[in-house]
PDB file of N, CA, C and O in Angstrom:
ATOM      1  N   ILE A 336     -59.977 -12.940  10.934  1.00  0.00           N
ATOM      2  CA  ILE A 336     -58.681 -12.593  11.493  1.00  0.00           C
ATOM      3  C   ILE A 336     -58.297 -11.169  11.112  1.00  0.00           C
ATOM      4  O   ILE A 336     -57.709 -10.457  11.916  1.00  0.00           O
ATOM      5  N   ASP A 337     -58.631 -10.750   9.906  1.00  0.00           N
ATOM      6  CA  ASP A 337     -58.295  -9.393   9.472  1.00  0.00           C
ATOM      7  C   ASP A 337     -58.922  -8.333  10.375  1.00  0.00           C
ATOM      8  O   ASP A 337     -58.343  -7.267  10.581  1.00  0.00           O
ATOM      9  N   ALA A 338     -60.089  -8.644  10.933  1.00  0.00           N
ATOM     10  CA  ALA A 338     -60.784  -7.672  11.781  1.00  0.00           C
ATOM     11  C   ALA A 338     -60.062  -7.434  13.103  1.00  0.00           C
ATOM     12  O   ALA A 338     -60.359  -6.472  13.798  1.00  0.00           O
ATOM     13  N   LEU A 339     -59.098  -8.290  13.444  1.00  0.00           N
ATOM     14  CA  LEU A 339     -58.318  -8.067  14.662  1.00  0.00           C
ATOM     15  C   LEU A 339     -57.498  -6.790  14.569  1.00  0.00           C
ATOM     16  O   LEU A 339     -57.054  -6.258  15.574  1.00  0.00           O
ATOM     17  N   ARG A 340     -57.309  -6.300  13.327  1.00  0.00           N
ATOM     18  CA  ARG A 340     -56.563  -5.053  13.112  1.00  0.00           C
ATOM     19  C   ARG A 340     -57.441  -3.953  12.518  1.00  0.00           C
ATOM     20  O   ARG A 340     -56.933  -2.989  11.966  1.00  0.00           O
ATOM     21  N   ASP A 341     -58.735  -4.101  12.623  1.00  0.00           N
ATOM     22  CA  ASP A 341     -59.684  -3.132  12.073  1.00  0.00           C
ATOM     23  C   ASP A 341     -59.448  -1.755  12.689  1.00  0.00           C
ATOM     24  O   ASP A 341     -58.986  -1.634  13.812  1.00  0.00           O
ATOM     25  N   ASP A 342     -59.780  -0.717  11.943  1.00  0.00           N
ATOM     26  CA  ASP A 342     -59.644   0.648  12.449  1.00  0.00           C
ATOM     27  C   ASP A 342     -60.649   0.952  13.559  1.00  0.00           C
ATOM     28  O   ASP A 342     -60.392   1.793  14.427  1.00  0.00           O
ATOM     29  N   ASP A 343     -61.788   0.281  13.543  1.00  0.00           N
ATOM     30  CA  ASP A 343     -62.854   0.513  14.511  1.00  0.00           C
ATOM     31  C   ASP A 343     -62.582  -0.276  15.800  1.00  0.00           C
ATOM     32  O   ASP A 343     -62.418  -1.500  15.768  1.00  0.00           O
ATOM     33  N   VAL A 344     -62.542   0.426  16.933  1.00  0.00           N
ATOM     34  CA  VAL A 344     -62.247  -0.202  18.220  1.00  0.00           C
ATOM     35  C   VAL A 344     -63.272  -1.286  18.551  1.00  0.00           C
ATOM     36  O   VAL A 344     -62.908  -2.380  18.989  1.00  0.00           O
ATOM     37  N   ALA A 345     -64.550  -1.002  18.341  1.00  0.00           N
ATOM     38  CA  ALA A 345     -65.596  -1.980  18.657  1.00  0.00           C
ATOM     39  C   ALA A 345     -65.434  -3.240  17.808  1.00  0.00           C
ATOM     40  O   ALA A 345     -65.636  -4.360  18.302  1.00  0.00           O
ATOM     41  N   ALA A 346     -65.064  -3.082  16.564  1.00  0.00           N
ATOM     42  CA  ALA A 346     -64.844  -4.236  15.685  1.00  0.00           C
ATOM     43  C   ALA A 346     -63.661  -5.060  16.178  1.00  0.00           C
ATOM     44  O   ALA A 346     -63.705  -6.301  16.149  1.00  0.00           O
ATOM     45  N   ARG A 347     -62.614  -4.394  16.637  1.00  0.00           N
ATOM     46  CA  ARG A 347     -61.454  -5.123  17.176  1.00  0.00           C
ATOM     47  C   ARG A 347     -61.839  -5.886  18.433  1.00  0.00           C
ATOM     48  O   ARG A 347     -61.430  -7.033  18.623  1.00  0.00           O
ATOM     49  N   GLN A 348     -62.638  -5.271  19.292  1.00  0.00           N
ATOM     50  CA  GLN A 348     -63.065  -5.959  20.518  1.00  0.00           C
ATOM     51  C   GLN A 348     -63.888  -7.195  20.178  1.00  0.00           C
ATOM     52  O   GLN A 348     -63.690  -8.253  20.775  1.00  0.00           O
ATOM     53  N   ARG A 349     -64.809  -7.067  19.228  1.00  0.00           N
ATOM     54  CA  ARG A 349     -65.608  -8.228  18.823  1.00  0.00           C
ATOM     55  C   ARG A 349     -64.723  -9.325  18.239  1.00  0.00           C
ATOM     56  O   ARG A 349     -64.925 -10.510  18.504  1.00  0.00           O
ATOM     57  N   SER A 350     -63.738  -8.930  17.465  1.00  0.00           N
ATOM     58  CA  SER A 350     -62.838  -9.907  16.859  1.00  0.00           C
ATOM     59  C   SER A 350     -61.991 -10.609  17.912  1.00  0.00           C
ATOM     60  O   SER A 350     -61.769 -11.813  17.834  1.00  0.00           O
ATOM     61  N   HIS A 351     -61.534  -9.850  18.894  1.00  0.00           N
ATOM     62  CA  HIS A 351     -60.754 -10.467  19.972  1.00  0.00           C
ATOM     63  C   HIS A 351     -61.631 -11.434  20.766  1.00  0.00           C
ATOM     64  O   HIS A 351     -61.144 -12.474  21.209  1.00  0.00           O
ATOM     65  N   ALA A 352     -62.895 -11.110  20.919  1.00  0.00           N
ATOM     66  CA  ALA A 352     -63.809 -12.003  21.625  1.00  0.00           C
ATOM     67  C   ALA A 352     -63.954 -13.335  20.888  1.00  0.00           C
ATOM     68  O   ALA A 352     -64.259 -14.362  21.501  1.00  0.00           O
ATOM     69  N   ALA A 353     -63.720 -13.329  19.591  1.00  0.00           N
ATOM     70  CA  ALA A 353     -63.851 -14.549  18.783  1.00  0.00           C
ATOM     71  C   ALA A 353     -62.562 -15.373  18.734  1.00  0.00           C
ATOM     72  O   ALA A 353     -62.524 -16.403  18.066  1.00  0.00           O
ATOM     73  N   LEU A 354     -61.515 -14.953  19.431  1.00  0.00           N
ATOM     74  CA  LEU A 354     -60.248 -15.692  19.380  1.00  0.00           C
ATOM     75  C   LEU A 354     -60.389 -17.180  19.712  1.00  0.00           C
ATOM     76  O   LEU A 354     -59.799 -18.014  19.023  1.00  0.00           O
ATOM     77  N   PRO A 355     -61.162 -17.563  20.732  1.00  0.00           N
ATOM     78  CA  PRO A 355     -61.304 -19.001  20.991  1.00  0.00           C
ATOM     79  C   PRO A 355     -61.932 -19.758  19.812  1.00  0.00           C
ATOM     80  O   PRO A 355     -61.519 -20.880  19.507  1.00  0.00           O
ATOM     81  N   LYS A 356     -62.890 -19.151  19.132  1.00  0.00           N
ATOM     82  CA  LYS A 356     -63.493 -19.797  17.960  1.00  0.00           C
ATOM     83  C   LYS A 356     -62.481 -19.926  16.832  1.00  0.00           C
ATOM     84  O   LYS A 356     -62.411 -20.940  16.148  1.00  0.00           O
ATOM     85  N   ILE A 357     -61.679 -18.875  16.637  1.00  0.00           N
ATOM     86  CA  ILE A 357     -60.648 -18.904  15.602  1.00  0.00           C
ATOM     87  C   ILE A 357     -59.635 -19.993  15.929  1.00  0.00           C
ATOM     88  O   ILE A 357     -59.243 -20.784  15.063  1.00  0.00           O
ATOM     89  N   ALA A 358     -59.209 -20.050  17.188  1.00  0.00           N
ATOM     90  CA  ALA A 358     -58.231 -21.057  17.615  1.00  0.00           C
ATOM     91  C   ALA A 358     -58.767 -22.470  17.426  1.00  0.00           C
ATOM     92  O   ALA A 358     -58.042 -23.361  16.966  1.00  0.00           O
ATOM     93  N   ALA A 359     -60.025 -22.669  17.757  1.00  0.00           N
ATOM     94  CA  ALA A 359     -60.628 -23.995  17.596  1.00  0.00           C
ATOM     95  C   ALA A 359     -60.677 -24.395  16.123  1.00  0.00           C
ATOM     96  O   ALA A 359     -60.422 -25.545  15.771  1.00  0.00           O
ATOM     97  N   ALA A 360     -60.972 -23.439  15.263  1.00  0.00           N
ATOM     98  CA  ALA A 360     -61.040 -23.728  13.826  1.00  0.00           C
ATOM     99  C   ALA A 360     -59.652 -24.039  13.257  1.00  0.00           C
ATOM    100  O   ALA A 360     -59.522 -24.880  12.359  1.00  0.00           O
ATOM    101  N   LEU A 361     -58.620 -23.396  13.768  1.00  0.00           N
ATOM    102  CA  LEU A 361     -57.267 -23.622  13.278  1.00  0.00           C
ATOM    103  C   LEU A 361     -56.676 -24.939  13.761  1.00  0.00           C
ATOM    104  O   LEU A 361     -55.848 -25.531  13.082  1.00  0.00           O
ATOM    105  N   GLY A 362     -57.069 -25.369  14.935  1.00  0.00           N
ATOM    106  CA  GLY A 362     -56.466 -26.554  15.533  1.00  0.00           C
ATOM    107  C   GLY A 362     -55.246 -26.160  16.355  1.00  0.00           C
ATOM    108  O   GLY A 362     -54.687 -25.071  16.184  1.00  0.00           O
ATOM    109  N   PRO A 363     -54.803 -27.055  17.244  1.00  0.00           N
ATOM    110  CA  PRO A 363     -53.728 -26.715  18.169  1.00  0.00           C
ATOM    111  C   PRO A 363     -52.418 -26.292  17.497  1.00  0.00           C
ATOM    112  O   PRO A 363     -51.810 -25.296  17.899  1.00  0.00           O
ATOM    113  N   ARG A 364     -51.956 -27.018  16.503  1.00  0.00           N
ATOM    114  CA  ARG A 364     -50.656 -26.693  15.900  1.00  0.00           C
ATOM    115  C   ARG A 364     -50.678 -25.328  15.222  1.00  0.00           C
ATOM    116  O   ARG A 364     -49.802 -24.499  15.436  1.00  0.00           O
ATOM    117  N   ARG A 365     -51.681 -25.070  14.396  1.00  0.00           N
ATOM    118  CA  ARG A 365     -51.757 -23.771  13.708  1.00  0.00           C
ATOM    119  C   ARG A 365     -52.018 -22.646  14.701  1.00  0.00           C
ATOM    120  O   ARG A 365     -51.555 -21.522  14.499  1.00  0.00           O
ATOM    121  N   CYS A 366     -52.736 -22.952  15.766  1.00  0.00           N
ATOM    122  CA  CYS A 366     -52.959 -21.940  16.807  1.00  0.00           C
ATOM    123  C   CYS A 366     -51.621 -21.537  17.420  1.00  0.00           C
ATOM    124  O   CYS A 366     -51.336 -20.351  17.557  1.00  0.00           O
ATOM    125  N   ARG A 367     -50.798 -22.522  17.752  1.00  0.00           N
ATOM    126  CA  ARG A 367     -49.478 -22.245  18.336  1.00  0.00           C
ATOM    127  C   ARG A 367     -48.549 -21.566  17.337  1.00  0.00           C
ATOM    128  O   ARG A 367     -47.843 -20.622  17.677  1.00  0.00           O
ATOM    129  N   ASP A 368     -48.537 -22.074  16.110  1.00  0.00           N
ATOM    130  CA  ASP A 368     -47.560 -21.623  15.119  1.00  0.00           C
ATOM    131  C   ASP A 368     -47.945 -20.339  14.390  1.00  0.00           C
ATOM    132  O   ASP A 368     -47.070 -19.621  13.913  1.00  0.00           O
ATOM    133  N   GLU A 369     -49.245 -20.064  14.287  1.00  0.00           N
ATOM    134  CA  GLU A 369     -49.697 -18.923  13.497  1.00  0.00           C
ATOM    135  C   GLU A 369     -50.477 -17.888  14.316  1.00  0.00           C
ATOM    136  O   GLU A 369     -50.172 -16.696  14.253  1.00  0.00           O
ATOM    137  N   LEU A 370     -51.480 -18.347  15.054  1.00  0.00           N
ATOM    138  CA  LEU A 370     -52.350 -17.398  15.750  1.00  0.00           C
ATOM    139  C   LEU A 370     -51.636 -16.698  16.911  1.00  0.00           C
ATOM    140  O   LEU A 370     -51.713 -15.474  17.035  1.00  0.00           O
ATOM    141  N   VAL A 371     -50.946 -17.448  17.737  1.00  0.00           N
ATOM    142  CA  VAL A 371     -50.289 -16.833  18.899  1.00  0.00           C
ATOM    143  C   VAL A 371     -49.232 -15.811  18.453  1.00  0.00           C
ATOM    144  O   VAL A 371     -49.215 -14.688  18.975  1.00  0.00           O
ATOM    145  N   PRO A 372     -48.350 -16.134  17.485  1.00  0.00           N
ATOM    146  CA  PRO A 372     -47.405 -15.092  17.033  1.00  0.00           C
ATOM    147  C   PRO A 372     -48.119 -13.866  16.443  1.00  0.00           C
ATOM    148  O   PRO A 372     -47.679 -12.730  16.651  1.00  0.00           O
ATOM    149  N   PHE A 373     -49.218 -14.089  15.738  1.00  0.00           N
ATOM    150  CA  PHE A 373     -49.998 -12.982  15.187  1.00  0.00           C
ATOM    151  C   PHE A 373     -50.533 -12.109  16.321  1.00  0.00           C
ATOM    152  O   PHE A 373     -50.469 -10.879  16.259  1.00  0.00           O
ATOM    153  N   VAL A 374     -51.036 -12.741  17.361  1.00  0.00           N
ATOM    154  CA  VAL A 374     -51.601 -12.025  18.502  1.00  0.00           C
ATOM    155  C   VAL A 374     -50.519 -11.218  19.224  1.00  0.00           C
ATOM    156  O   VAL A 374     -50.792 -10.140  19.754  1.00  0.00           O
ATOM    157  N   CYS A 375     -49.290 -11.698  19.206  1.00  0.00           N
ATOM    158  CA  CYS A 375     -48.194 -10.960  19.845  1.00  0.00           C
ATOM    159  C   CYS A 375     -48.011  -9.584  19.224  1.00  0.00           C
ATOM    160  O   CYS A 375     -47.531  -8.664  19.890  1.00  0.00           O
ATOM    161  N   ASP A 376     -48.404  -9.423  17.983  1.00  0.00           N
ATOM    162  CA  ASP A 376     -48.291  -8.131  17.307  1.00  0.00           C
ATOM    163  C   ASP A 376     -49.471  -7.207  17.605  1.00  0.00           C
ATOM    164  O   ASP A 376     -49.518  -6.092  17.107  1.00  0.00           O
ATOM    165  N   LEU A 377     -50.417  -7.681  18.402  1.00  0.00           N
ATOM    166  CA  LEU A 377     -51.633  -6.904  18.668  1.00  0.00           C
ATOM    167  C   LEU A 377     -51.635  -6.261  20.046  1.00  0.00           C
ATOM    168  O   LEU A 377     -52.667  -5.776  20.490  1.00  0.00           O
ATOM    169  N   THR A 378     -50.504  -6.235  20.721  1.00  0.00           N
ATOM    170  CA  THR A 378     -50.487  -5.774  22.108  1.00  0.00           C
ATOM    171  C   THR A 378     -50.269  -4.270  22.252  1.00  0.00           C
ATOM    172  O   THR A 378     -50.008  -3.790  23.348  1.00  0.00           O
ATOM    173  N   ASP A 379     -50.397  -3.534  21.170  1.00  0.00           N
ATOM    174  CA  ASP A 379     -50.313  -2.076  21.217  1.00  0.00           C
ATOM    175  C   ASP A 379     -51.674  -1.522  20.796  1.00  0.00           C
ATOM    176  O   ASP A 379     -51.900  -1.249  19.620  1.00  0.00           O
ATOM    177  N   ASP A 380     -52.575  -1.414  21.750  1.00  0.00           N
ATOM    178  CA  ASP A 380     -53.945  -1.027  21.440  1.00  0.00           C
ATOM    179  C   ASP A 380     -54.535  -0.289  22.637  1.00  0.00           C
ATOM    180  O   ASP A 380     -53.876  -0.120  23.658  1.00  0.00           O
ATOM    181  N   VAL A 381     -55.781   0.112  22.529  1.00  0.00           N
ATOM    182  CA  VAL A 381     -56.465   0.796  23.631  1.00  0.00           C
ATOM    183  C   VAL A 381     -56.797  -0.210  24.731  1.00  0.00           C
ATOM    184  O   VAL A 381     -56.873  -1.419  24.491  1.00  0.00           O
ATOM    185  N   ASP A 382     -56.986   0.291  25.929  1.00  0.00           N
ATOM    186  CA  ASP A 382     -57.166  -0.568  27.096  1.00  0.00           C
ATOM    187  C   ASP A 382     -58.311  -1.577  26.949  1.00  0.00           C
ATOM    188  O   ASP A 382     -58.158  -2.735  27.325  1.00  0.00           O
ATOM    189  N   GLY A 383     -59.449  -1.146  26.420  1.00  0.00           N
ATOM    190  CA  GLY A 383     -60.597  -2.044  26.295  1.00  0.00           C
ATOM    191  C   GLY A 383     -60.296  -3.238  25.398  1.00  0.00           C
ATOM    192  O   GLY A 383     -60.703  -4.367  25.688  1.00  0.00           O
ATOM    193  N   VAL A 384     -59.571  -3.003  24.327  1.00  0.00           N
ATOM    194  CA  VAL A 384     -59.205  -4.082  23.404  1.00  0.00           C
ATOM    195  C   VAL A 384     -58.180  -4.997  24.062  1.00  0.00           C
ATOM    196  O   VAL A 384     -58.263  -6.228  23.955  1.00  0.00           O
ATOM    197  N   LEU A 385     -57.223  -4.414  24.781  1.00  0.00           N
ATOM    198  CA  LEU A 385     -56.215  -5.224  25.458  1.00  0.00           C
ATOM    199  C   LEU A 385     -56.832  -6.083  26.559  1.00  0.00           C
ATOM    200  O   LEU A 385     -56.430  -7.235  26.754  1.00  0.00           O
ATOM    201  N   LEU A 386     -57.813  -5.544  27.259  1.00  0.00           N
ATOM    202  CA  LEU A 386     -58.510  -6.328  28.278  1.00  0.00           C
ATOM    203  C   LEU A 386     -59.225  -7.518  27.640  1.00  0.00           C
ATOM    204  O   LEU A 386     -59.173  -8.635  28.159  1.00  0.00           O
ATOM    205  N   GLU A 387     -59.880  -7.281  26.522  1.00  0.00           N
ATOM    206  CA  GLU A 387     -60.555  -8.373  25.800  1.00  0.00           C
ATOM    207  C   GLU A 387     -59.537  -9.416  25.348  1.00  0.00           C
ATOM    208  O   GLU A 387     -59.772 -10.619  25.464  1.00  0.00           O
ATOM    209  N   LEU A 388     -58.406  -8.957  24.844  1.00  0.00           N
ATOM    210  CA  LEU A 388     -57.357  -9.871  24.395  1.00  0.00           C
ATOM    211  C   LEU A 388     -56.855 -10.726  25.559  1.00  0.00           C
ATOM    212  O   LEU A 388     -56.738 -11.950  25.436  1.00  0.00           O
ATOM    213  N   ALA A 389     -56.577 -10.107  26.697  1.00  0.00           N
ATOM    214  CA  ALA A 389     -56.095 -10.849  27.863  1.00  0.00           C
ATOM    215  C   ALA A 389     -57.130 -11.876  28.331  1.00  0.00           C
ATOM    216  O   ALA A 389     -56.778 -13.015  28.659  1.00  0.00           O
ATOM    217  N   THR A 390     -58.384 -11.479  28.333  1.00  0.00           N
ATOM    218  CA  THR A 390     -59.453 -12.382  28.743  1.00  0.00           C
ATOM    219  C   THR A 390     -59.513 -13.603  27.834  1.00  0.00           C
ATOM    220  O   THR A 390     -59.633 -14.744  28.301  1.00  0.00           O
ATOM    221  N   ARG A 391     -59.411 -13.385  26.545  1.00  0.00           N
ATOM    222  CA  ARG A 391     -59.504 -14.492  25.584  1.00  0.00           C
ATOM    223  C   ARG A 391     -58.250 -15.347  25.564  1.00  0.00           C
ATOM    224  O   ARG A 391     -58.321 -16.557  25.358  1.00  0.00           O
ATOM    225  N   LEU A 392     -57.082 -14.741  25.794  1.00  0.00           N
ATOM    226  CA  LEU A 392     -55.852 -15.540  25.871  1.00  0.00           C
ATOM    227  C   LEU A 392     -55.944 -16.554  27.006  1.00  0.00           C
ATOM    228  O   LEU A 392     -55.448 -17.673  26.885  1.00  0.00           O
ATOM    229  N   ALA A 393     -56.589 -16.158  28.087  1.00  0.00           N
ATOM    230  CA  ALA A 393     -56.753 -17.060  29.225  1.00  0.00           C
ATOM    231  C   ALA A 393     -57.575 -18.293  28.868  1.00  0.00           C
ATOM    232  O   ALA A 393     -57.463 -19.328  29.531  1.00  0.00           O
ATOM    233  N   GLU A 394     -58.378 -18.212  27.826  1.00  0.00           N
ATOM    234  CA  GLU A 394     -59.217 -19.328  27.394  1.00  0.00           C
ATOM    235  C   GLU A 394     -58.529 -20.239  26.373  1.00  0.00           C
ATOM    236  O   GLU A 394     -59.065 -21.276  26.009  1.00  0.00           O
ATOM    237  N   LEU A 395     -57.352 -19.846  25.908  1.00  0.00           N
ATOM    238  CA  LEU A 395     -56.726 -20.578  24.812  1.00  0.00           C
ATOM    239  C   LEU A 395     -55.879 -21.772  25.250  1.00  0.00           C
ATOM    240  O   LEU A 395     -55.435 -22.539  24.397  1.00  0.00           O
ATOM    241  N   GLY A 396     -55.644 -21.946  26.534  1.00  0.00           N
ATOM    242  CA  GLY A 396     -54.818 -23.057  27.004  1.00  0.00           C
ATOM    243  C   GLY A 396     -55.167 -24.399  26.375  1.00  0.00           C
ATOM    244  O   GLY A 396     -54.311 -25.044  25.754  1.00  0.00           O
ATOM    245  N   PRO A 397     -56.404 -24.847  26.487  1.00  0.00           N
ATOM    246  CA  PRO A 397     -56.758 -26.131  25.881  1.00  0.00           C
ATOM    247  C   PRO A 397     -56.655 -26.118  24.347  1.00  0.00           C
ATOM    248  O   PRO A 397     -56.399 -27.149  23.727  1.00  0.00           O
ATOM    249  N   LEU A 398     -56.823 -24.948  23.754  1.00  0.00           N
ATOM    250  CA  LEU A 398     -56.860 -24.851  22.295  1.00  0.00           C
ATOM    251  C   LEU A 398     -55.477 -24.811  21.654  1.00  0.00           C
ATOM    252  O   LEU A 398     -55.352 -25.002  20.445  1.00  0.00           O
ATOM    253  N   VAL A 399     -54.434 -24.562  22.455  1.00  0.00           N
ATOM    254  CA  VAL A 399     -53.068 -24.619  21.916  1.00  0.00           C
ATOM    255  C   VAL A 399     -52.452 -25.990  22.124  1.00  0.00           C
ATOM    256  O   VAL A 399     -51.313 -26.225  21.737  1.00  0.00           O
ATOM    257  N   GLY A 400     -53.190 -26.886  22.744  1.00  0.00           N
ATOM    258  CA  GLY A 400     -52.698 -28.240  22.971  1.00  0.00           C
ATOM    259  C   GLY A 400     -52.583 -28.610  24.437  1.00  0.00           C
ATOM    260  O   GLY A 400     -51.909 -29.560  24.789  1.00  0.00           O
ATOM    261  N   GLY A 401     -53.245 -27.844  25.288  1.00  0.00           N
ATOM    262  CA  GLY A 401     -53.272 -28.165  26.711  1.00  0.00           C
ATOM    263  C   GLY A 401     -52.024 -27.730  27.449  1.00  0.00           C
ATOM    264  O   GLY A 401     -51.216 -26.942  26.951  1.00  0.00           O
ATOM    265  N   ALA A 402     -51.856 -28.291  28.642  1.00  0.00           N
ATOM    266  CA  ALA A 402     -50.770 -27.900  29.536  1.00  0.00           C
ATOM    267  C   ALA A 402     -49.392 -28.086  28.901  1.00  0.00           C
ATOM    268  O   ALA A 402     -48.475 -27.313  29.168  1.00  0.00           O
ATOM    269  N   ARG A 403     -49.268 -29.070  28.057  1.00  0.00           N
ATOM    270  CA  ARG A 403     -47.979 -29.349  27.417  1.00  0.00           C
ATOM    271  C   ARG A 403     -47.496 -28.179  26.545  1.00  0.00           C
ATOM    272  O   ARG A 403     -46.303 -27.963  26.375  1.00  0.00           O
ATOM    273  N   HIS A 404     -48.426 -27.428  25.988  1.00  0.00           N
ATOM    274  CA  HIS A 404     -48.072 -26.339  25.081  1.00  0.00           C
ATOM    275  C   HIS A 404     -48.523 -24.962  25.574  1.00  0.00           C
ATOM    276  O   HIS A 404     -48.333 -23.971  24.865  1.00  0.00           O
ATOM    277  N   ALA A 405     -49.094 -24.895  26.742  1.00  0.00           N
ATOM    278  CA  ALA A 405     -49.634 -23.625  27.245  1.00  0.00           C
ATOM    279  C   ALA A 405     -48.565 -22.543  27.396  1.00  0.00           C
ATOM    280  O   ALA A 405     -48.882 -21.356  27.373  1.00  0.00           O
ATOM    281  N   HIS A 406     -47.291 -22.939  27.476  1.00  0.00           N
ATOM    282  CA  HIS A 406     -46.211 -21.952  27.624  1.00  0.00           C
ATOM    283  C   HIS A 406     -46.152 -20.973  26.447  1.00  0.00           C
ATOM    284  O   HIS A 406     -45.650 -19.869  26.600  1.00  0.00           O
ATOM    285  N   VAL A 407     -46.706 -21.352  25.292  1.00  0.00           N
ATOM    286  CA  VAL A 407     -46.674 -20.435  24.142  1.00  0.00           C
ATOM    287  C   VAL A 407     -47.503 -19.184  24.405  1.00  0.00           C
ATOM    288  O   VAL A 407     -47.304 -18.163  23.744  1.00  0.00           O
ATOM    289  N   LEU A 408     -48.402 -19.254  25.364  1.00  0.00           N
ATOM    290  CA  LEU A 408     -49.244 -18.105  25.689  1.00  0.00           C
ATOM    291  C   LEU A 408     -48.532 -17.102  26.597  1.00  0.00           C
ATOM    292  O   LEU A 408     -49.016 -15.988  26.785  1.00  0.00           O
ATOM    293  N   LEU A 409     -47.390 -17.485  27.133  1.00  0.00           N
ATOM    294  CA  LEU A 409     -46.685 -16.588  28.053  1.00  0.00           C
ATOM    295  C   LEU A 409     -46.170 -15.335  27.363  1.00  0.00           C
ATOM    296  O   LEU A 409     -46.197 -14.254  27.951  1.00  0.00           O
ATOM    297  N   GLU A 410     -45.692 -15.454  26.136  1.00  0.00           N
ATOM    298  CA  GLU A 410     -45.158 -14.269  25.451  1.00  0.00           C
ATOM    299  C   GLU A 410     -46.217 -13.188  25.252  1.00  0.00           C
ATOM    300  O   GLU A 410     -45.993 -12.033  25.641  1.00  0.00           O
ATOM    301  N   PRO A 411     -47.383 -13.507  24.670  1.00  0.00           N
ATOM    302  CA  PRO A 411     -48.369 -12.429  24.528  1.00  0.00           C
ATOM    303  C   PRO A 411     -48.872 -11.914  25.876  1.00  0.00           C
ATOM    304  O   PRO A 411     -49.131 -10.721  26.026  1.00  0.00           O
ATOM    305  N   LEU A 412     -48.977 -12.797  26.867  1.00  0.00           N
ATOM    306  CA  LEU A 412     -49.405 -12.335  28.189  1.00  0.00           C
ATOM    307  C   LEU A 412     -48.360 -11.418  28.812  1.00  0.00           C
ATOM    308  O   LEU A 412     -48.705 -10.410  29.424  1.00  0.00           O
ATOM    309  N   ALA A 413     -47.081 -11.743  28.648  1.00  0.00           N
ATOM    310  CA  ALA A 413     -46.019 -10.880  29.173  1.00  0.00           C
ATOM    311  C   ALA A 413     -46.036  -9.517  28.469  1.00  0.00           C
ATOM    312  O   ALA A 413     -45.825  -8.487  29.109  1.00  0.00           O
ATOM    313  N   GLN A 414     -46.287  -9.535  27.166  1.00  0.00           N
ATOM    314  CA  GLN A 414     -46.362  -8.276  26.443  1.00  0.00           C
ATOM    315  C   GLN A 414     -47.519  -7.426  26.933  1.00  0.00           C
ATOM    316  O   GLN A 414     -47.409  -6.199  27.029  1.00  0.00           O
ATOM    317  N   LEU A 415     -48.639  -8.071  27.248  1.00  0.00           N
ATOM    318  CA  LEU A 415     -49.774  -7.337  27.783  1.00  0.00           C
ATOM    319  C   LEU A 415     -49.441  -6.746  29.147  1.00  0.00           C
ATOM    320  O   LEU A 415     -49.834  -5.624  29.453  1.00  0.00           O
ATOM    321  N   CYS A 416     -48.720  -7.497  29.959  1.00  0.00           N
ATOM    322  CA  CYS A 416     -48.334  -6.998  31.292  1.00  0.00           C
ATOM    323  C   CYS A 416     -47.419  -5.784  31.165  1.00  0.00           C
ATOM    324  O   CYS A 416     -47.453  -4.892  32.013  1.00  0.00           O
ATOM    325  N   ALA A 417     -46.612  -5.767  30.130  1.00  0.00           N
ATOM    326  CA  ALA A 417     -45.655  -4.681  29.951  1.00  0.00           C
ATOM    327  C   ALA A 417     -46.238  -3.495  29.189  1.00  0.00           C
ATOM    328  O   ALA A 417     -45.607  -2.442  29.095  1.00  0.00           O
ATOM    329  N   ALA A 418     -47.435  -3.661  28.637  1.00  0.00           N
ATOM    330  CA  ALA A 418     -48.057  -2.588  27.837  1.00  0.00           C
ATOM    331  C   ALA A 418     -48.296  -1.358  28.704  1.00  0.00           C
ATOM    332  O   ALA A 418     -48.757  -1.459  29.840  1.00  0.00           O
ATOM    333  N   GLU A 419     -47.975  -0.222  28.155  1.00  0.00           N
ATOM    334  CA  GLU A 419     -48.203   1.038  28.870  1.00  0.00           C
ATOM    335  C   GLU A 419     -49.667   1.412  28.780  1.00  0.00           C
ATOM    336  O   GLU A 419     -50.340   1.102  27.802  1.00  0.00           O
ATOM    337  N   ASP A 420     -50.138   2.087  29.792  1.00  0.00           N
ATOM    338  CA  ASP A 420     -51.514   2.595  29.748  1.00  0.00           C
ATOM    339  C   ASP A 420     -51.626   3.629  28.649  1.00  0.00           C
ATOM    340  O   ASP A 420     -50.756   4.472  28.469  1.00  0.00           O
ATOM    341  N   ALA A 421     -52.725   3.523  27.903  1.00  0.00           N
ATOM    342  CA  ALA A 421     -52.932   4.468  26.795  1.00  0.00           C
ATOM    343  C   ALA A 421     -53.329   5.821  27.314  1.00  0.00           C
ATOM    344  O   ALA A 421     -53.842   6.005  28.347  1.00  0.00           O
TER     345      ALA A 421
END
């Protein structure tokens, strides 16, 4: 998880690619309560990292508890939509 804020862009991209694995290891409740809010703080980055983040957020629906809890993903997705081009 610490590598999600690494100084190296390539390391951040690799870490963002691992978000589904991290979410699966945490379980649905911790994913909703801890990982998603943490990810909300990561939406100020270079375009390549943000694209990776958006791609992986799209995979987290089942990992946050399915359709019943998928709304928690709207905040980070909205922040990504509002992010300015670097």
